[in-house]
Amino acid sequence: MLHNFGSINLDHIYRVPHLVRPGETLASHDYRVGLGGKGANQSLAMARAGGRVCHWGRLGRQDAWARDTLARAGVDVSRVNLVDEPSGHAIIQVDDRAENAIILFSGANHGFRRTDLNALVASTRPGDWLLTQNECLGLAELIPLADDHGLKIAFNPAPMAEEVLGLPLSRCRLLFVNHSEAAGLTGLALGAGAEALLDALAAQLPAAEVVLTLGSNGAWYQHGAQRRHQPALPVEAVDTTGAGDTFIGYLMAARQAGLGIEACLARATAAAALAVQRPGAAESIPDAEEVDRLLTDPAASPAP
Ligand code: ATP
């Protein structure tokens, strides 16, 4: 079982003629609400990939439908607690020129207490994986607790923030970073090349496995002296939101199924290539059969 300590966010998306101005009341001509949050997206991706994942999260009582959506996808939601607090959410305005403005509120995602973390870790078996991102509070306590309990920790420091540098990262077995997260972790310039970033990460965290994703430039895997590049698939991207989450969920599921790193990277890359050809985040994550089809017959790859 993989346990995912992760955010659940509700995205409230309003279509407006222009972004609202100070003092103005503006009518929206469309509204929809979607499930989001890096944590929830990664759990969804892992479940759609056929993996066994238990999501650890907190959600406002009025938003139980989001928990049901995760459950329908096959995520174990027995550790998603409904609480008397607002859920983490984003208020997103999108105007007619596709410009956006976003208000983000962490809400229930920031409400984990030490006693919650103790109970969550106690519910696991040594040797299980714990996956986490940087959208829930409590990582400075959780990482040592989980490591001491014998959990293998995979960490995706997204969104990257100054506080990440103070976390006990040497206790993490596996690190998923994109280009800017790698630059933030190593202190290198944003323009630094992949090899320089990988060298710096190897020096900083010599024991960790590192997956560095680079959008349409593919991904790198590094562990000790081993380093390999996995090219991205040449597809026409319409929306890359959630590509990283899809990649991570699929890679962890493939790993759980016992595949070698080369096959794990290939599956994650195929899943992310399907995701970027569709709009949205959670709704763009493909299921395992689509990924199988793409891997067996790349020429027949559809973008529904
Ligand atoms: P996000 O924050 O948008 O979820 P990210 O920055 O964490 O994404 P990326 O490095 O952009 O992650 O993408 C992850 C993987 O998705 C890449 O390694 C690649 O396999 C795939 N991918 C992303 N963009 C494209 C693209 N334009 N074409 C093909 N594959 C892509």
mmCIF file of C-alpha atoms and ligand atoms in Angstrom:
data_model
loop_
_atom_site.group_PDB
_atom_site.id
_atom_site.type_symbol
_atom_site.label_atom_id
_atom_site.label_comp_id
_atom_site.label_asym_id
_atom_site.label_seq_id
_atom_site.Cartn_x
_atom_site.Cartn_y
_atom_site.Cartn_z
ATOM 1 C CA MET A 1 0.000 0.000 0.000
ATOM 2 C CA LEU A 2 1.138 3.546 -0.738
ATOM 3 C CA HIS A 3 -0.101 6.271 1.632
ATOM 4 C CA ASN A 4 -0.437 9.748 0.180
ATOM 5 C CA PHE A 5 -0.394 12.658 2.648
ATOM 6 C CA GLY A 6 -1.827 15.245 0.323
ATOM 7 C CA SER A 7 -3.996 18.227 -0.380
ATOM 8 C CA ILE A 8 -7.554 18.102 -1.631
ATOM 9 C CA ASN A 9 -8.585 21.363 -3.268
ATOM 10 C CA LEU A 10 -11.800 22.406 -4.909
ATOM 11 C CA ASP A 11 -11.334 24.613 -7.948
ATOM 12 C CA HIS A 12 -14.245 27.046 -8.412
ATOM 13 C CA ILE A 13 -13.889 28.311 -11.968
ATOM 14 C CA TYR A 14 -15.832 31.396 -13.112
ATOM 15 C CA ARG A 15 -15.873 32.574 -16.745
ATOM 16 C CA VAL A 16 -16.000 36.375 -16.836
ATOM 17 C CA PRO A 17 -15.809 39.015 -19.592
ATOM 18 C CA HIS A 18 -12.814 40.605 -17.801
ATOM 19 C CA LEU A 19 -11.061 40.103 -14.457
ATOM 20 C CA VAL A 20 -13.057 41.850 -11.736
ATOM 21 C CA ARG A 21 -11.899 45.389 -10.889
ATOM 22 C CA PRO A 22 -11.716 46.965 -7.396
ATOM 23 C CA GLY A 23 -15.235 47.846 -6.193
ATOM 24 C CA GLU A 24 -16.911 46.134 -9.162
ATOM 25 C CA THR A 25 -19.648 43.478 -9.021
ATOM 26 C CA LEU A 26 -19.352 41.310 -12.087
ATOM 27 C CA ALA A 27 -21.699 38.628 -13.414
ATOM 28 C CA SER A 28 -20.082 35.357 -14.382
ATOM 29 C CA HIS A 29 -21.464 33.605 -17.488
ATOM 30 C CA ASP A 30 -20.267 30.144 -16.549
ATOM 31 C CA TYR A 31 -19.296 28.312 -13.387
ATOM 32 C CA ARG A 32 -17.963 24.872 -12.662
ATOM 33 C CA VAL A 33 -16.298 23.221 -9.742
ATOM 34 C CA GLY A 34 -13.602 20.626 -10.105
ATOM 35 C CA LEU A 35 -11.507 18.422 -7.884
ATOM 36 C CA GLY A 36 -7.888 19.479 -7.628
ATOM 37 C CA GLY A 37 -4.885 19.728 -5.354
ATOM 38 C CA LYS A 38 -1.608 17.996 -6.127
ATOM 39 C CA GLY A 39 -2.288 15.380 -3.459
ATOM 40 C CA ALA A 40 -5.706 14.391 -4.767
ATOM 41 C CA ASN A 41 -4.468 14.414 -8.374
ATOM 42 C CA GLN A 42 -1.565 12.097 -7.541
ATOM 43 C CA SER A 43 -3.871 9.698 -5.657
ATOM 44 C CA LEU A 44 -6.287 9.696 -8.598
ATOM 45 C CA ALA A 45 -3.478 9.017 -11.052
ATOM 46 C CA MET A 46 -2.162 6.174 -8.951
ATOM 47 C CA ALA A 47 -5.629 4.598 -8.658
ATOM 48 C CA ARG A 48 -6.370 4.997 -12.392
ATOM 49 C CA ALA A 49 -3.042 3.296 -13.025
ATOM 50 C CA GLY A 50 -4.273 0.320 -10.989
ATOM 51 C CA GLY A 51 -2.175 1.054 -7.895
ATOM 52 C CA ARG A 52 -3.192 0.608 -4.259
ATOM 53 C CA VAL A 53 -3.278 4.033 -2.616
ATOM 54 C CA CYS A 54 -4.692 5.314 0.646
ATOM 55 C CA HIS A 55 -5.193 9.088 0.698
ATOM 56 C CA TRP A 56 -4.559 10.983 3.944
ATOM 57 C CA GLY A 57 -6.496 14.215 3.772
ATOM 58 C CA ARG A 58 -8.900 16.682 5.337
ATOM 59 C CA LEU A 59 -11.986 18.070 3.651
ATOM 60 C CA GLY A 60 -14.871 20.330 4.741
ATOM 61 C CA ARG A 61 -17.958 18.307 5.646
ATOM 62 C CA GLN A 62 -20.056 20.016 2.944
ATOM 63 C CA ASP A 63 -17.685 18.775 0.225
ATOM 64 C CA ALA A 64 -18.004 15.014 0.806
ATOM 65 C CA TRP A 65 -18.619 14.581 -2.955
ATOM 66 C CA ALA A 66 -14.882 15.116 -3.511
ATOM 67 C CA ARG A 67 -14.103 12.187 -1.226
ATOM 68 C CA ASP A 68 -16.677 10.112 -3.137
ATOM 69 C CA THR A 69 -15.007 10.992 -6.437
ATOM 70 C CA LEU A 70 -11.678 9.699 -5.117
ATOM 71 C CA ALA A 71 -13.365 6.570 -3.761
ATOM 72 C CA ARG A 72 -15.087 5.843 -7.098
ATOM 73 C CA ALA A 73 -11.687 5.965 -8.794
ATOM 74 C CA GLY A 74 -10.456 3.282 -6.406
ATOM 75 C CA VAL A 75 -8.618 5.400 -3.822
ATOM 76 C CA ASP A 76 -8.904 4.162 -0.216
ATOM 77 C CA VAL A 77 -10.516 7.191 1.465
ATOM 78 C CA SER A 78 -10.841 5.740 4.960
ATOM 79 C CA ARG A 79 -8.245 8.330 6.108
ATOM 80 C CA VAL A 80 -9.910 11.338 4.468
ATOM 81 C CA ASN A 81 -11.561 13.123 7.362
ATOM 82 C CA LEU A 82 -14.556 15.393 6.943
ATOM 83 C CA VAL A 83 -14.124 18.378 9.261
ATOM 84 C CA ASP A 84 -16.010 21.518 10.299
ATOM 85 C CA GLU A 85 -13.651 23.811 8.399
ATOM 86 C CA PRO A 86 -13.663 25.147 4.858
ATOM 87 C CA SER A 87 -12.013 22.827 2.360
ATOM 88 C CA GLY A 88 -8.868 23.940 0.615
ATOM 89 C CA HIS A 89 -10.075 25.771 -2.464
ATOM 90 C CA ALA A 90 -9.242 28.131 -5.288
ATOM 91 C CA ILE A 91 -11.487 30.866 -6.683
ATOM 92 C CA ILE A 92 -10.441 31.124 -10.309
ATOM 93 C CA GLN A 93 -11.580 33.812 -12.730
ATOM 94 C CA VAL A 94 -10.906 33.118 -16.399
ATOM 95 C CA ASP A 95 -11.629 35.967 -18.799
ATOM 96 C CA ASP A 96 -12.458 35.899 -22.498
ATOM 97 C CA ARG A 97 -8.778 36.200 -23.428
ATOM 98 C CA ALA A 98 -7.971 33.174 -21.199
ATOM 99 C CA GLU A 99 -6.190 35.419 -18.670
ATOM 100 C CA ASN A 100 -6.776 34.262 -15.112
ATOM 101 C CA ALA A 101 -6.696 35.500 -11.520
ATOM 102 C CA ILE A 102 -6.697 33.068 -8.618
ATOM 103 C CA ILE A 103 -7.355 33.280 -4.884
ATOM 104 C CA LEU A 104 -6.077 30.208 -3.040
ATOM 105 C CA PHE A 105 -7.118 29.230 0.478
ATOM 106 C CA SER A 106 -5.423 26.230 2.100
ATOM 107 C CA GLY A 107 -8.320 25.635 4.500
ATOM 108 C CA ALA A 108 -8.561 22.123 5.916
ATOM 109 C CA ASN A 109 -5.294 21.080 4.210
ATOM 110 C CA HIS A 110 -3.427 23.045 6.857
ATOM 111 C CA GLY A 111 -5.250 21.583 9.859
ATOM 112 C CA PHE A 112 -3.262 18.397 10.606
ATOM 113 C CA ARG A 113 -2.160 18.206 14.248
ATOM 114 C CA ARG A 114 0.670 16.167 15.730
ATOM 115 C CA THR A 115 -1.839 13.653 17.150
ATOM 116 C CA ASP A 116 -3.332 13.166 13.633
ATOM 117 C CA LEU A 117 0.118 12.513 12.178
ATOM 118 C CA ASN A 118 0.940 10.013 14.947
ATOM 119 C CA ALA A 119 -2.300 8.119 14.308
ATOM 120 C CA LEU A 120 -1.815 8.113 10.518
ATOM 121 C CA VAL A 121 1.723 6.779 10.731
ATOM 122 C CA ALA A 122 0.664 4.187 13.324
ATOM 123 C CA SER A 123 -1.918 2.884 10.812
ATOM 124 C CA THR A 124 0.841 1.846 8.359
ATOM 125 C CA ARG A 125 3.179 -1.098 8.054
ATOM 126 C CA PRO A 126 6.957 -0.637 7.977
ATOM 127 C CA GLY A 127 8.082 -0.985 4.382
ATOM 128 C CA ASP A 128 5.042 0.837 2.961
ATOM 129 C CA TRP A 129 5.606 3.931 0.835
ATOM 130 C CA LEU A 130 4.556 7.400 1.970
ATOM 131 C CA LEU A 131 4.154 9.949 -0.815
ATOM 132 C CA THR A 132 3.775 13.646 -0.097
ATOM 133 C CA GLN A 133 3.879 17.089 -1.703
ATOM 134 C CA ASN A 134 4.190 20.538 -0.133
ATOM 135 C CA GLU A 135 0.534 21.577 0.093
ATOM 136 C CA CYS A 136 -0.258 20.253 3.605
ATOM 137 C CA LEU A 137 1.311 21.522 6.818
ATOM 138 C CA GLY A 138 3.210 19.157 9.119
ATOM 139 C CA LEU A 139 6.028 17.804 6.933
ATOM 140 C CA ALA A 140 8.773 18.740 9.399
ATOM 141 C CA GLU A 141 7.105 16.435 11.938
ATOM 142 C CA LEU A 142 5.787 13.804 9.550
ATOM 143 C CA ILE A 143 9.017 13.003 7.684
ATOM 144 C CA PRO A 144 11.038 11.911 10.765
ATOM 145 C CA LEU A 145 8.010 10.152 12.244
ATOM 146 C CA ALA A 146 7.412 8.164 9.064
ATOM 147 C CA ASP A 147 11.091 7.351 8.563
ATOM 148 C CA ASP A 148 11.440 6.137 12.162
ATOM 149 C CA HIS A 149 8.401 3.903 11.582
ATOM 150 C CA GLY A 150 10.131 2.305 8.570
ATOM 151 C CA LEU A 151 8.128 3.985 5.807
ATOM 152 C CA LYS A 152 9.859 4.722 2.501
ATOM 153 C CA ILE A 153 9.266 8.381 1.708
ATOM 154 C CA ALA A 154 8.719 9.840 -1.765
ATOM 155 C CA PHE A 155 8.591 13.638 -1.786
ATOM 156 C CA ASN A 156 7.493 16.089 -4.457
ATOM 157 C CA PRO A 157 8.406 19.567 -3.102
ATOM 158 C CA ALA A 158 5.638 21.362 -4.969
ATOM 159 C CA PRO A 159 4.929 24.176 -4.627
ATOM 160 C CA MET A 160 8.575 24.929 -3.878
ATOM 161 C CA ALA A 161 9.075 27.237 -0.883
ATOM 162 C CA GLU A 162 11.885 28.401 1.381
ATOM 163 C CA GLU A 163 10.678 26.089 4.197
ATOM 164 C CA VAL A 164 11.412 23.004 2.067
ATOM 165 C CA LEU A 165 15.140 23.690 2.494
ATOM 166 C CA GLY A 166 14.761 23.200 6.259
ATOM 167 C CA LEU A 167 13.098 19.770 5.958
ATOM 168 C CA PRO A 168 15.083 16.599 6.746
ATOM 169 C CA LEU A 169 15.288 15.650 3.066
ATOM 170 C CA SER A 170 18.034 13.066 3.599
ATOM 171 C CA ARG A 171 15.308 10.865 5.098
ATOM 172 C CA CYS A 172 13.500 10.743 1.725
ATOM 173 C CA ARG A 173 14.205 7.784 -0.577
ATOM 174 C CA LEU A 174 12.778 9.288 -3.732
ATOM 175 C CA LEU A 175 12.464 12.868 -4.870
ATOM 176 C CA PHE A 176 10.255 14.095 -7.736
ATOM 177 C CA VAL A 177 11.240 17.562 -8.922
ATOM 178 C CA ASN A 178 10.568 19.665 -11.983
ATOM 179 C CA HIS A 179 13.094 22.173 -13.297
ATOM 180 C CA SER A 180 12.208 25.063 -10.992
ATOM 181 C CA GLU A 181 11.893 22.852 -7.917
ATOM 182 C CA ALA A 182 15.344 21.387 -8.641
ATOM 183 C CA ALA A 183 16.764 24.907 -9.000
ATOM 184 C CA GLY A 184 15.098 25.961 -5.750
ATOM 185 C CA LEU A 185 16.458 22.948 -3.868
ATOM 186 C CA THR A 186 20.014 23.249 -5.130
ATOM 187 C CA GLY A 187 20.270 27.037 -5.192
ATOM 188 C CA LEU A 188 21.285 26.917 -8.885
ATOM 189 C CA ALA A 189 19.971 29.485 -11.352
ATOM 190 C CA LEU A 190 16.694 28.773 -13.149
ATOM 191 C CA GLY A 191 18.682 28.574 -16.378
ATOM 192 C CA ALA A 192 20.868 25.703 -15.092
ATOM 193 C CA GLY A 193 20.962 22.622 -17.331
ATOM 194 C CA ALA A 194 19.630 19.202 -16.343
ATOM 195 C CA GLU A 195 23.074 17.667 -15.838
ATOM 196 C CA ALA A 196 24.155 20.471 -13.503
ATOM 197 C CA LEU A 197 20.950 20.119 -11.500
ATOM 198 C CA LEU A 198 21.406 16.345 -11.248
ATOM 199 C CA ASP A 199 25.063 16.732 -10.180
ATOM 200 C CA ALA A 200 24.029 19.173 -7.461
ATOM 201 C CA LEU A 201 21.189 16.958 -6.246
ATOM 202 C CA ALA A 202 23.537 13.942 -6.143
ATOM 203 C CA ALA A 203 25.999 15.915 -4.033
ATOM 204 C CA GLN A 204 23.263 17.189 -1.720
ATOM 205 C CA LEU A 205 21.266 13.950 -1.330
ATOM 206 C CA PRO A 206 23.621 11.140 -2.349
ATOM 207 C CA ALA A 207 21.398 8.275 -1.183
ATOM 208 C CA ALA A 208 18.164 9.456 -2.775
ATOM 209 C CA GLU A 209 16.691 8.393 -6.081
ATOM 210 C CA VAL A 210 15.832 11.509 -8.069
ATOM 211 C CA VAL A 211 13.313 11.949 -10.879
ATOM 212 C CA LEU A 212 13.703 15.297 -12.640
ATOM 213 C CA THR A 213 10.854 16.108 -15.032
ATOM 214 C CA LEU A 214 11.364 18.657 -17.786
ATOM 215 C CA GLY A 215 8.023 19.019 -19.564
ATOM 216 C CA SER A 216 8.341 18.307 -23.285
ATOM 217 C CA ASN A 217 12.048 17.558 -22.722
ATOM 218 C CA GLY A 218 11.167 14.393 -20.859
ATOM 219 C CA ALA A 219 12.527 13.198 -17.538
ATOM 220 C CA TRP A 220 15.766 12.088 -15.929
ATOM 221 C CA TYR A 221 16.222 9.349 -13.362
ATOM 222 C CA GLN A 222 19.271 9.292 -11.114
ATOM 223 C CA HIS A 223 20.387 6.931 -8.380
ATOM 224 C CA GLY A 224 24.026 6.760 -7.291
ATOM 225 C CA ALA A 225 26.116 6.365 -10.440
ATOM 226 C CA GLN A 226 23.076 5.438 -12.544
ATOM 227 C CA ARG A 227 21.562 8.181 -14.696
ATOM 228 C CA ARG A 228 19.107 7.768 -17.561
ATOM 229 C CA HIS A 229 17.007 10.045 -19.732
ATOM 230 C CA GLN A 230 13.448 9.250 -20.818
ATOM 231 C CA PRO A 231 12.305 11.423 -23.737
ATOM 232 C CA ALA A 232 8.747 12.775 -23.692
ATOM 233 C CA LEU A 233 6.370 11.601 -26.424
ATOM 234 C CA PRO A 234 6.012 14.067 -29.317
ATOM 235 C CA VAL A 235 2.393 15.123 -28.851
ATOM 236 C CA GLU A 236 0.463 18.348 -29.269
ATOM 237 C CA ALA A 237 -0.138 19.650 -25.751
ATOM 238 C CA VAL A 238 -3.343 21.593 -25.116
ATOM 239 C CA ASP A 239 -3.098 21.878 -21.315
ATOM 240 C CA THR A 240 -0.141 20.678 -19.270
ATOM 241 C CA THR A 241 -1.849 21.206 -15.879
ATOM 242 C CA GLY A 242 -1.510 18.022 -13.865
ATOM 243 C CA ALA A 243 1.135 16.467 -16.145
ATOM 244 C CA GLY A 244 3.537 16.152 -13.232
ATOM 245 C CA ASP A 245 0.876 14.648 -10.947
ATOM 246 C CA THR A 246 -0.097 12.094 -13.601
ATOM 247 C CA PHE A 247 3.559 11.202 -14.111
ATOM 248 C CA ILE A 248 4.149 10.695 -10.367
ATOM 249 C CA GLY A 249 0.992 8.621 -9.781
ATOM 250 C CA TYR A 250 1.758 6.362 -12.732
ATOM 251 C CA LEU A 251 5.394 5.955 -11.804
ATOM 252 C CA MET A 252 4.561 4.957 -8.228
ATOM 253 C CA ALA A 253 1.894 2.493 -9.394
ATOM 254 C CA ALA A 254 4.312 0.865 -11.856
ATOM 255 C CA ARG A 255 6.874 0.591 -9.128
ATOM 256 C CA GLN A 256 4.331 -0.965 -6.789
ATOM 257 C CA ALA A 257 3.597 -3.530 -9.531
ATOM 258 C CA GLY A 258 7.288 -4.480 -9.471
ATOM 259 C CA LEU A 259 8.359 -3.007 -12.828
ATOM 260 C CA GLY A 260 11.957 -1.940 -13.363
ATOM 261 C CA ILE A 261 12.801 1.757 -13.564
ATOM 262 C CA GLU A 262 12.909 1.809 -17.373
ATOM 263 C CA ALA A 263 9.348 0.455 -17.640
ATOM 264 C CA CYS A 264 8.170 2.748 -14.827
ATOM 265 C CA LEU A 265 9.492 5.813 -16.670
ATOM 266 C CA ALA A 266 7.935 4.657 -19.957
ATOM 267 C CA ARG A 267 4.489 4.170 -18.377
ATOM 268 C CA ALA A 268 4.631 7.504 -16.535
ATOM 269 C CA THR A 269 5.704 9.274 -19.737
ATOM 270 C CA ALA A 270 2.893 7.714 -21.785
ATOM 271 C CA ALA A 271 0.289 8.608 -19.146
ATOM 272 C CA ALA A 272 1.506 12.218 -18.943
ATOM 273 C CA ALA A 273 1.528 12.492 -22.762
ATOM 274 C CA LEU A 274 -2.147 11.499 -22.802
ATOM 275 C CA ALA A 275 -2.934 13.964 -19.989
ATOM 276 C CA VAL A 276 -1.397 16.975 -21.763
ATOM 277 C CA GLN A 277 -3.564 16.373 -24.833
ATOM 278 C CA ARG A 278 -6.727 17.066 -22.779
ATOM 279 C CA PRO A 279 -7.896 20.124 -20.872
ATOM 280 C CA GLY A 280 -8.107 20.146 -17.081
ATOM 281 C CA ALA A 281 -6.172 18.430 -14.320
ATOM 282 C CA ALA A 282 -7.948 15.550 -12.530
ATOM 283 C CA GLU A 283 -10.251 14.934 -15.496
ATOM 284 C CA SER A 284 -7.315 14.665 -17.901
ATOM 285 C CA ILE A 285 -5.648 11.738 -16.110
ATOM 286 C CA PRO A 286 -5.957 8.647 -18.340
ATOM 287 C CA ASP A 287 -6.849 5.157 -17.156
ATOM 288 C CA ALA A 288 -4.535 2.170 -17.389
ATOM 289 C CA GLU A 289 -6.080 0.687 -20.549
ATOM 290 C CA GLU A 290 -5.455 3.884 -22.502
ATOM 291 C CA VAL A 291 -1.841 3.877 -21.372
ATOM 292 C CA ASP A 292 -1.470 0.190 -22.305
ATOM 293 C CA ARG A 293 -2.873 0.937 -25.760
ATOM 294 C CA LEU A 294 -0.479 3.812 -26.292
ATOM 295 C CA LEU A 295 2.505 1.730 -25.176
ATOM 296 C CA THR A 296 1.633 -1.193 -27.436
ATOM 297 C CA ASP A 297 0.646 0.887 -30.462
ATOM 298 C CA PRO A 298 1.990 4.466 -30.285
ATOM 299 C CA ALA A 299 0.708 5.247 -33.799
ATOM 300 C CA ALA A 300 -2.886 4.636 -32.747
ATOM 301 C CA SER A 301 -2.642 7.081 -29.851
ATOM 302 C CA PRO A 302 -5.933 8.959 -29.665
ATOM 303 C CA ALA A 303 -6.594 12.321 -28.045
ATOM 304 C CA PRO A 304 -10.291 12.043 -27.205
HETATM 305 P P1 ATP B 1 2.563 20.399 -13.533
HETATM 306 O O1 ATP B 1 3.015 21.242 -12.363
HETATM 307 O O2 ATP B 1 1.968 21.190 -14.673
HETATM 308 O O3 ATP B 1 1.732 19.220 -13.145
HETATM 309 P P2 ATP B 1 5.337 19.627 -13.658
HETATM 310 O O4 ATP B 1 6.089 20.897 -13.884
HETATM 311 O O5 ATP B 1 5.378 19.024 -12.303
HETATM 312 O O6 ATP B 1 3.856 19.762 -14.196
HETATM 313 P P3 ATP B 1 6.496 18.617 -16.104
HETATM 314 O O7 ATP B 1 7.963 18.452 -16.000
HETATM 315 O O8 ATP B 1 5.969 19.803 -16.833
HETATM 316 O O9 ATP B 1 5.865 18.486 -14.654
HETATM 317 O O10 ATP B 1 5.859 17.314 -16.834
HETATM 318 C C1 ATP B 1 5.944 16.014 -16.304
HETATM 319 C C2 ATP B 1 6.041 15.027 -17.453
HETATM 320 O O11 ATP B 1 4.883 15.157 -18.288
HETATM 321 C C3 ATP B 1 7.230 15.222 -18.369
HETATM 322 O O12 ATP B 1 8.394 14.581 -17.886
HETATM 323 C C4 ATP B 1 6.723 14.612 -19.685
HETATM 324 O O13 ATP B 1 6.859 13.206 -19.668
HETATM 325 C C5 ATP B 1 5.222 14.954 -19.646
HETATM 326 N N1 ATP B 1 4.965 16.206 -20.394
HETATM 327 C C6 ATP B 1 4.836 17.455 -19.893
HETATM 328 N N2 ATP B 1 4.638 18.353 -20.886
HETATM 329 C C7 ATP B 1 4.629 17.642 -22.046
HETATM 330 C C8 ATP B 1 4.482 17.984 -23.426
HETATM 331 N N3 ATP B 1 4.308 19.256 -23.826
HETATM 332 N N4 ATP B 1 4.525 16.969 -24.329
HETATM 333 C C9 ATP B 1 4.720 15.688 -23.967
HETATM 334 N N5 ATP B 1 4.862 15.307 -22.671
HETATM 335 C C10 ATP B 1 4.836 16.259 -21.731
#
